PDB file of C-alpha atoms in Angstrom:
ATOM      1  CA  ASN A  37     156.526  84.542 202.953  1.00 72.00           C
ATOM      2  CA  VAL A  38     158.069  82.330 205.507  1.00 77.00           C
ATOM      3  CA  VAL A  39     156.269  81.610 208.754  1.00 80.00           C
ATOM      4  CA  ILE A  40     158.203  79.974 211.599  1.00 83.00           C
ATOM      5  CA  LYS A  41     156.064  79.017 214.601  1.00 86.00           C
ATOM      6  CA  ARG A  42     157.346  77.272 217.708  1.00 88.00           C
ATOM      7  CA  TYR A  43     155.004  74.953 219.498  1.00 87.00           C
ATOM      8  CA  SER A  44     155.599  73.224 222.804  1.00 88.00           C
ATOM      9  CA  TRP A  45     154.206  69.797 221.916  1.00 91.00           C
ATOM     10  CA  GLN A  46     154.760  66.270 223.206  1.00 88.00           C
ATOM     11  CA  PRO A  47     156.256  63.803 220.768  1.00 90.00           C
ATOM     12  CA  GLN A  48     152.862  62.266 219.914  1.00 90.00           C
ATOM     13  CA  GLU A  49     151.476  65.587 218.918  1.00 93.00           C
ATOM     14  CA  VAL A  50     154.425  66.331 216.657  1.00 94.00           C
ATOM     15  CA  TYR A  51     154.198  62.896 215.049  1.00 92.00           C
ATOM     16  CA  HIS A  52     150.499  63.344 214.271  1.00 92.00           C
ATOM     17  CA  ALA A  53     150.938  66.890 213.052  1.00 95.00           C
ATOM     18  CA  LEU A  54     153.665  65.690 210.593  1.00 95.00           C
ATOM     19  CA  SER A  55     151.548  62.689 209.585  1.00 92.00           C
ATOM     20  CA  GLU A  56     148.581  64.903 208.878  1.00 94.00           C
ATOM     21  CA  ASP A  57     150.817  67.421 206.955  1.00 93.00           C
ATOM     22  CA  ARG A  58     149.960  70.222 209.390  1.00 94.00           C
ATOM     23  CA  ILE A  59     153.621  71.114 209.958  1.00 95.00           C
ATOM     24  CA  ASP A  60     156.713  70.809 207.858  1.00 95.00           C
ATOM     25  CA  ILE A  61     159.376  70.042 210.510  1.00 95.00           C
ATOM     26  CA  GLY A  62     159.210  68.901 214.082  1.00 95.00           C
ATOM     27  CA  VAL A  63     161.548  67.456 216.735  1.00 94.00           C
ATOM     28  CA  LEU A  64     161.048  63.791 217.631  1.00 93.00           C
ATOM     29  CA  PRO A  65     162.990  61.101 219.426  1.00 92.00           C
ATOM     30  CA  ARG A  66     164.514  58.923 216.700  1.00 88.00           C
ATOM     31  CA  ALA A  67     163.195  55.411 216.414  1.00 85.00           C
ATOM     32  CA  ASN A  68     162.247  52.813 213.835  1.00 82.00           C
ATOM     33  CA  TYR A  69     158.560  53.862 213.569  1.00 76.00           C
ATOM     34  CA  ALA A  70     156.261  51.633 211.751  1.00 75.00           C
ATOM     35  CA  ASP A  71     155.317  54.416 209.361  1.00 71.00           C
ATOM     36  CA  GLY A  72     156.273  52.837 206.091  1.00 71.00           C
ATOM     37  CA  GLY A  73     159.091  55.465 205.498  1.00 83.00           C
ATOM     38  CA  LEU A  74     156.669  58.403 205.958  1.00 88.00           C
ATOM     39  CA  LEU A  75     159.297  60.388 207.858  1.00 92.00           C
ATOM     40  CA  LYS A  76     162.947  61.348 207.293  1.00 93.00           C
ATOM     41  CA  PHE A  77     165.193  62.452 210.003  1.00 93.00           C
ATOM     42  CA  GLN A  78     168.234  64.719 210.583  1.00 95.00           C
ATOM     43  CA  ASP A  79     169.774  64.087 214.012  1.00 94.00           C
ATOM     44  CA  ILE A  80     170.270  67.011 216.348  1.00 93.00           C
ATOM     45  CA  LEU A  81     171.451  65.513 219.559  1.00 92.00           C
ATOM     46  CA  HIS A  82     172.699  62.269 221.058  1.00 93.00           C
ATOM     47  CA  SER A  83     172.382  61.810 224.804  1.00 94.00           C
ATOM     48  CA  GLY A  84     172.732  59.166 227.420  1.00 96.00           C
ATOM     49  CA  MET A  85     169.830  58.110 229.579  1.00 97.00           C
ATOM     50  CA  ASP A  86     168.779  58.935 233.195  1.00 97.00           C
ATOM     51  CA  VAL A  87     166.348  57.282 235.547  1.00 97.00           C
ATOM     52  CA  LEU A  88     163.929  59.159 237.696  1.00 97.00           C
ATOM     53  CA  MET A  89     162.642  57.766 241.021  1.00 97.00           C
ATOM     54  CA  ALA A  90     161.264  58.781 244.312  1.00 97.00           C
ATOM     55  CA  ALA A  91     163.749  60.224 246.775  1.00 97.00           C
ATOM     56  CA  THR A  92     162.884  57.331 249.048  1.00 97.00           C
ATOM     57  CA  HIS A  93     163.525  54.591 246.508  1.00 97.00           C
ATOM     58  CA  PRO A  94     166.570  52.431 247.644  1.00 97.00           C
ATOM     59  CA  LEU A  95     168.489  53.231 244.392  1.00 97.00           C
ATOM     60  CA  ALA A  96     168.280  56.896 245.129  1.00 97.00           C
ATOM     61  CA  LYS A  97     171.188  56.542 247.501  1.00 97.00           C
ATOM     62  CA  LYS A  98     173.435  55.752 244.564  1.00 97.00           C
ATOM     63  CA  GLU A  99     175.296  58.403 242.585  1.00 96.00           C
ATOM     64  CA  THR A 100     174.752  56.488 239.311  1.00 96.00           C
ATOM     65  CA  VAL A 101     172.979  53.233 238.396  1.00 98.00           C
ATOM     66  CA  SER A 102     173.560  50.541 235.840  1.00 97.00           C
ATOM     67  CA  LEU A 103     170.989  48.618 233.749  1.00 97.00           C
ATOM     68  CA  ASP A 104     171.743  45.633 236.058  1.00 96.00           C
ATOM     69  CA  ASP A 105     170.538  47.660 239.038  1.00 97.00           C
ATOM     70  CA  LEU A 106     167.276  48.367 237.199  1.00 97.00           C
ATOM     71  CA  LYS A 107     166.501  44.865 235.959  1.00 95.00           C
ATOM     72  CA  GLN A 108     164.067  44.098 238.823  1.00 95.00           C
ATOM     73  CA  GLU A 109     162.461  47.464 238.876  1.00 97.00           C
ATOM     74  CA  THR A 110     158.954  48.442 237.698  1.00 97.00           C
ATOM     75  CA  CYS A 111     159.276  50.865 234.823  1.00 97.00           C
ATOM     76  CA  VAL A 112     156.777  53.668 234.174  1.00 97.00           C
ATOM     77  CA  TYR A 113     155.699  54.333 230.586  1.00 96.00           C
ATOM     78  CA  LEU A 114     153.622  57.141 229.106  1.00 93.00           C
ATOM     79  CA  ARG A 115     150.394  55.710 227.623  1.00 91.00           C
ATOM     80  CA  ASP A 116     149.949  58.841 225.458  1.00 86.00           C
ATOM     81  CA  ASP A 117     153.539  58.855 224.124  1.00 89.00           C
ATOM     82  CA  PRO A 118     154.369  55.689 222.190  1.00 88.00           C
ATOM     83  CA  TYR A 119     157.086  57.480 220.273  1.00 88.00           C
ATOM     84  CA  SER A 120     159.312  58.223 223.156  1.00 91.00           C
ATOM     85  CA  ASN A 121     158.518  54.764 224.594  1.00 91.00           C
ATOM     86  CA  GLN A 122     159.665  53.158 221.387  1.00 92.00           C
ATOM     87  CA  CYS A 123     162.872  55.276 221.229  1.00 93.00           C
ATOM     88  CA  TYR A 124     163.808  54.447 224.746  1.00 94.00           C
ATOM     89  CA  ASN A 125     162.941  50.718 224.372  1.00 93.00           C
ATOM     90  CA  GLU A 126     165.072  50.383 221.155  1.00 93.00           C
ATOM     91  CA  ALA A 127     168.042  51.979 223.001  1.00 95.00           C
ATOM     92  CA  LEU A 128     167.555  49.729 226.097  1.00 96.00           C
ATOM     93  CA  HIS A 129     166.941  46.520 224.110  1.00 95.00           C
ATOM     94  CA  ARG A 130     170.197  47.150 222.172  1.00 94.00           C
ATOM     95  CA  HIS A 131     171.902  46.553 225.597  1.00 96.00           C
ATOM     96  CA  GLY A 132     169.806  43.495 226.555  1.00 96.00           C
ATOM     97  CA  PHE A 133     167.483  45.419 228.969  1.00 96.00           C
ATOM     98  CA  VAL A 134     163.849  44.540 229.001  1.00 94.00           C
ATOM     99  CA  PRO A 135     161.590  45.905 231.821  1.00 92.00           C
ATOM    100  CA  LYS A 136     160.502  43.106 234.216  1.00 91.00           C
ATOM    101  CA  LYS A 137     157.294  44.992 234.863  1.00 94.00           C
ATOM    102  CA  MET A 138     155.666  48.042 233.350  1.00 95.00           C
ATOM    103  CA  ILE A 139     153.094  50.584 234.523  1.00 96.00           C
ATOM    104  CA  TYR A 140     151.388  52.928 232.138  1.00 96.00           C
ATOM    105  CA  THR A 141     150.299  56.411 233.170  1.00 95.00           C
ATOM    106  CA  GLU A 142     148.571  59.038 231.072  1.00 90.00           C
ATOM    107  CA  ASN A 143     151.270  61.675 230.604  1.00 86.00           C
ATOM    108  CA  ILE A 144     154.406  63.145 231.978  1.00 88.00           C
ATOM    109  CA  ASP A 145     152.483  65.257 234.535  1.00 91.00           C
ATOM    110  CA  THR A 146     151.403  62.090 236.285  1.00 94.00           C
ATOM    111  CA  VAL A 147     154.851  60.392 236.480  1.00 95.00           C
ATOM    112  CA  PRO A 148     156.063  61.953 239.866  1.00 96.00           C
ATOM    113  CA  PHE A 149     152.877  60.690 241.573  1.00 96.00           C
ATOM    114  CA  VAL A 150     153.222  57.150 240.190  1.00 97.00           C
ATOM    115  CA  LEU A 151     157.023  57.083 241.066  1.00 97.00           C
ATOM    116  CA  GLN A 152     156.194  57.944 244.664  1.00 96.00           C
ATOM    117  CA  LYS A 153     153.189  55.714 245.024  1.00 96.00           C
ATOM    118  CA  GLU A 154     154.620  52.683 243.302  1.00 95.00           C
ATOM    119  CA  HIS A 155     158.307  53.032 244.018  1.00 94.00           C
ATOM    120  CA  ALA A 156     158.756  52.550 240.305  1.00 97.00           C
ATOM    121  CA  VAL A 157     161.334  54.164 237.982  1.00 98.00           C
ATOM    122  CA  TYR A 158     161.015  56.254 234.931  1.00 97.00           C
ATOM    123  CA  ILE A 159     163.884  55.832 232.310  1.00 97.00           C
ATOM    124  CA  LYS A 160     164.277  58.621 229.802  1.00 94.00           C
ATOM    125  CA  ALA A 161     166.705  60.688 227.773  1.00 93.00           C
ATOM    126  CA  ALA A 162     169.397  62.541 229.804  1.00 94.00           C
ATOM    127  CA  GLY A 163     168.862  66.093 230.650  1.00 86.00           C
ATOM    128  CA  PHE A 164     165.128  66.108 231.471  1.00 81.00           C
ATOM    129  CA  ASN A 165     163.868  66.870 234.927  1.00 81.00           C
ATOM    130  CA  ILE A 166     160.342  67.195 236.349  1.00 84.00           C
ATOM    131  CA  ILE A 167     159.965  70.748 237.666  1.00 86.00           C
ATOM    132  CA  GLY A 168     158.402  71.263 241.056  1.00 88.00           C
ATOM    133  CA  PHE A 169     159.404  67.911 242.562  1.00 92.00           C
ATOM    134  CA  GLU A 170     163.043  68.616 243.339  1.00 89.00           C
ATOM    135  CA  HIS A 171     162.698  67.210 246.918  1.00 92.00           C
ATOM    136  CA  GLU A 172     160.446  64.210 246.015  1.00 95.00           C
ATOM    137  CA  ILE A 173     161.943  62.939 242.850  1.00 96.00           C
ATOM    138  CA  VAL A 174     165.703  62.268 242.084  1.00 96.00           C
ATOM    139  CA  THR A 175     167.494  61.756 238.784  1.00 96.00           C
ATOM    140  CA  ARG A 176     170.411  59.314 238.417  1.00 97.00           C
ATOM    141  CA  LYS A 177     172.544  58.805 235.362  1.00 97.00           C
ATOM    142  CA  ILE A 178     172.513  55.312 233.887  1.00 97.00           C
ATOM    143  CA  VAL A 179     176.084  54.188 233.339  1.00 97.00           C
ATOM    144  CA  CYS A 180     176.257  51.930 230.252  1.00 96.00           C
ATOM    145  CA  ASP A 181     178.812  52.263 227.398  1.00 95.00           C
ATOM    146  CA  GLY A 182     177.066  53.142 224.160  1.00 94.00           C
ATOM    147  CA  LEU A 183     173.589  53.643 225.773  1.00 95.00           C
ATOM    148  CA  ARG A 184     172.142  56.615 223.931  1.00 93.00           C
ATOM    149  CA  VAL A 185     169.007  58.103 222.356  1.00 94.00           C
ATOM    150  CA  THR A 186     168.745  60.610 219.570  1.00 93.00           C
ATOM    151  CA  LYS A 187     166.557  63.671 219.062  1.00 93.00           C
ATOM    152  CA  SER A 188     166.141  64.592 215.446  1.00 94.00           C
ATOM    153  CA  TYR A 189     164.432  67.059 213.112  1.00 95.00           C
ATOM    154  CA  ALA A 190     161.691  64.967 211.388  1.00 95.00           C
ATOM    155  CA  TYR A 191     159.864  65.860 208.177  1.00 96.00           C
ATOM    156  CA  ARG A 192     157.640  64.001 205.691  1.00 95.00           C
ATOM    157  CA  ALA A 193     159.575  62.209 202.931  1.00 94.00           C
ATOM    158  CA  ASP A 194     157.037  63.444 200.361  1.00 95.00           C
ATOM    159  CA  ASN A 195     157.018  67.107 201.532  1.00 95.00           C
ATOM    160  CA  GLN A 196     158.177  69.208 198.617  1.00 94.00           C
ATOM    161  CA  ASN A 197     158.624  72.478 200.587  1.00 94.00           C
ATOM    162  CA  PRO A 198     161.837  73.961 199.177  1.00 94.00           C
ATOM    163  CA  LEU A 199     162.577  75.638 202.548  1.00 94.00           C
ATOM    164  CA  ILE A 200     163.038  72.277 204.344  1.00 95.00           C
ATOM    165  CA  PRO A 201     166.533  71.518 203.012  1.00 95.00           C
ATOM    166  CA  ILE A 202     167.502  75.196 203.611  1.00 93.00           C
ATOM    167  CA  PHE A 203     166.317  75.001 207.297  1.00 93.00           C
ATOM    168  CA  LEU A 204     168.102  71.762 207.840  1.00 94.00           C
ATOM    169  CA  GLU A 205     171.354  72.977 206.352  1.00 94.00           C
ATOM    170  CA  MET A 206     171.204  76.151 208.490  1.00 91.00           C
ATOM    171  CA  ALA A 207     170.403  74.082 211.591  1.00 89.00           C
ATOM    172  CA  LYS A 208     173.655  72.136 211.100  1.00 85.00           C
ATOM    173  CA  ARG A 209     175.588  75.294 211.598  1.00 83.00           C
TER     174      ARG A 209
END
């Protein structure tokens, strides 16, 4: 019997479920995790990066922003999601960007409030928006050649489930 379950988990939940062998395959942002080769990846999607900010932030007036525009900004990071943080930082570091100042917040649900209160920015993969804050939070594309992040199917390198390669092959189609 084959059982396929779809969970709506944050990346840290997926990573731990894979690490603890509770699931066979999950979707994670691709990064150079310090896991000693525990996981293997098959890339699904490559995307650019966006920045979220309060509608009252000075950069909100621009149609797009550059990494140079963001170099003096305070960046918000998710305390509970080191996996997305690592993925995003690796992509940004490849282009010489290091946040000047960082603020950590618990999870994605608190980001809009921090953005408004601190006039900070949240840099993340393109295509993600925070629902329910359409008037308070704006999203701007970061314009930078080659700036991209990757989402991948992740699975344990030592998982012998014969359905994993079949699933991955079918997912390519």
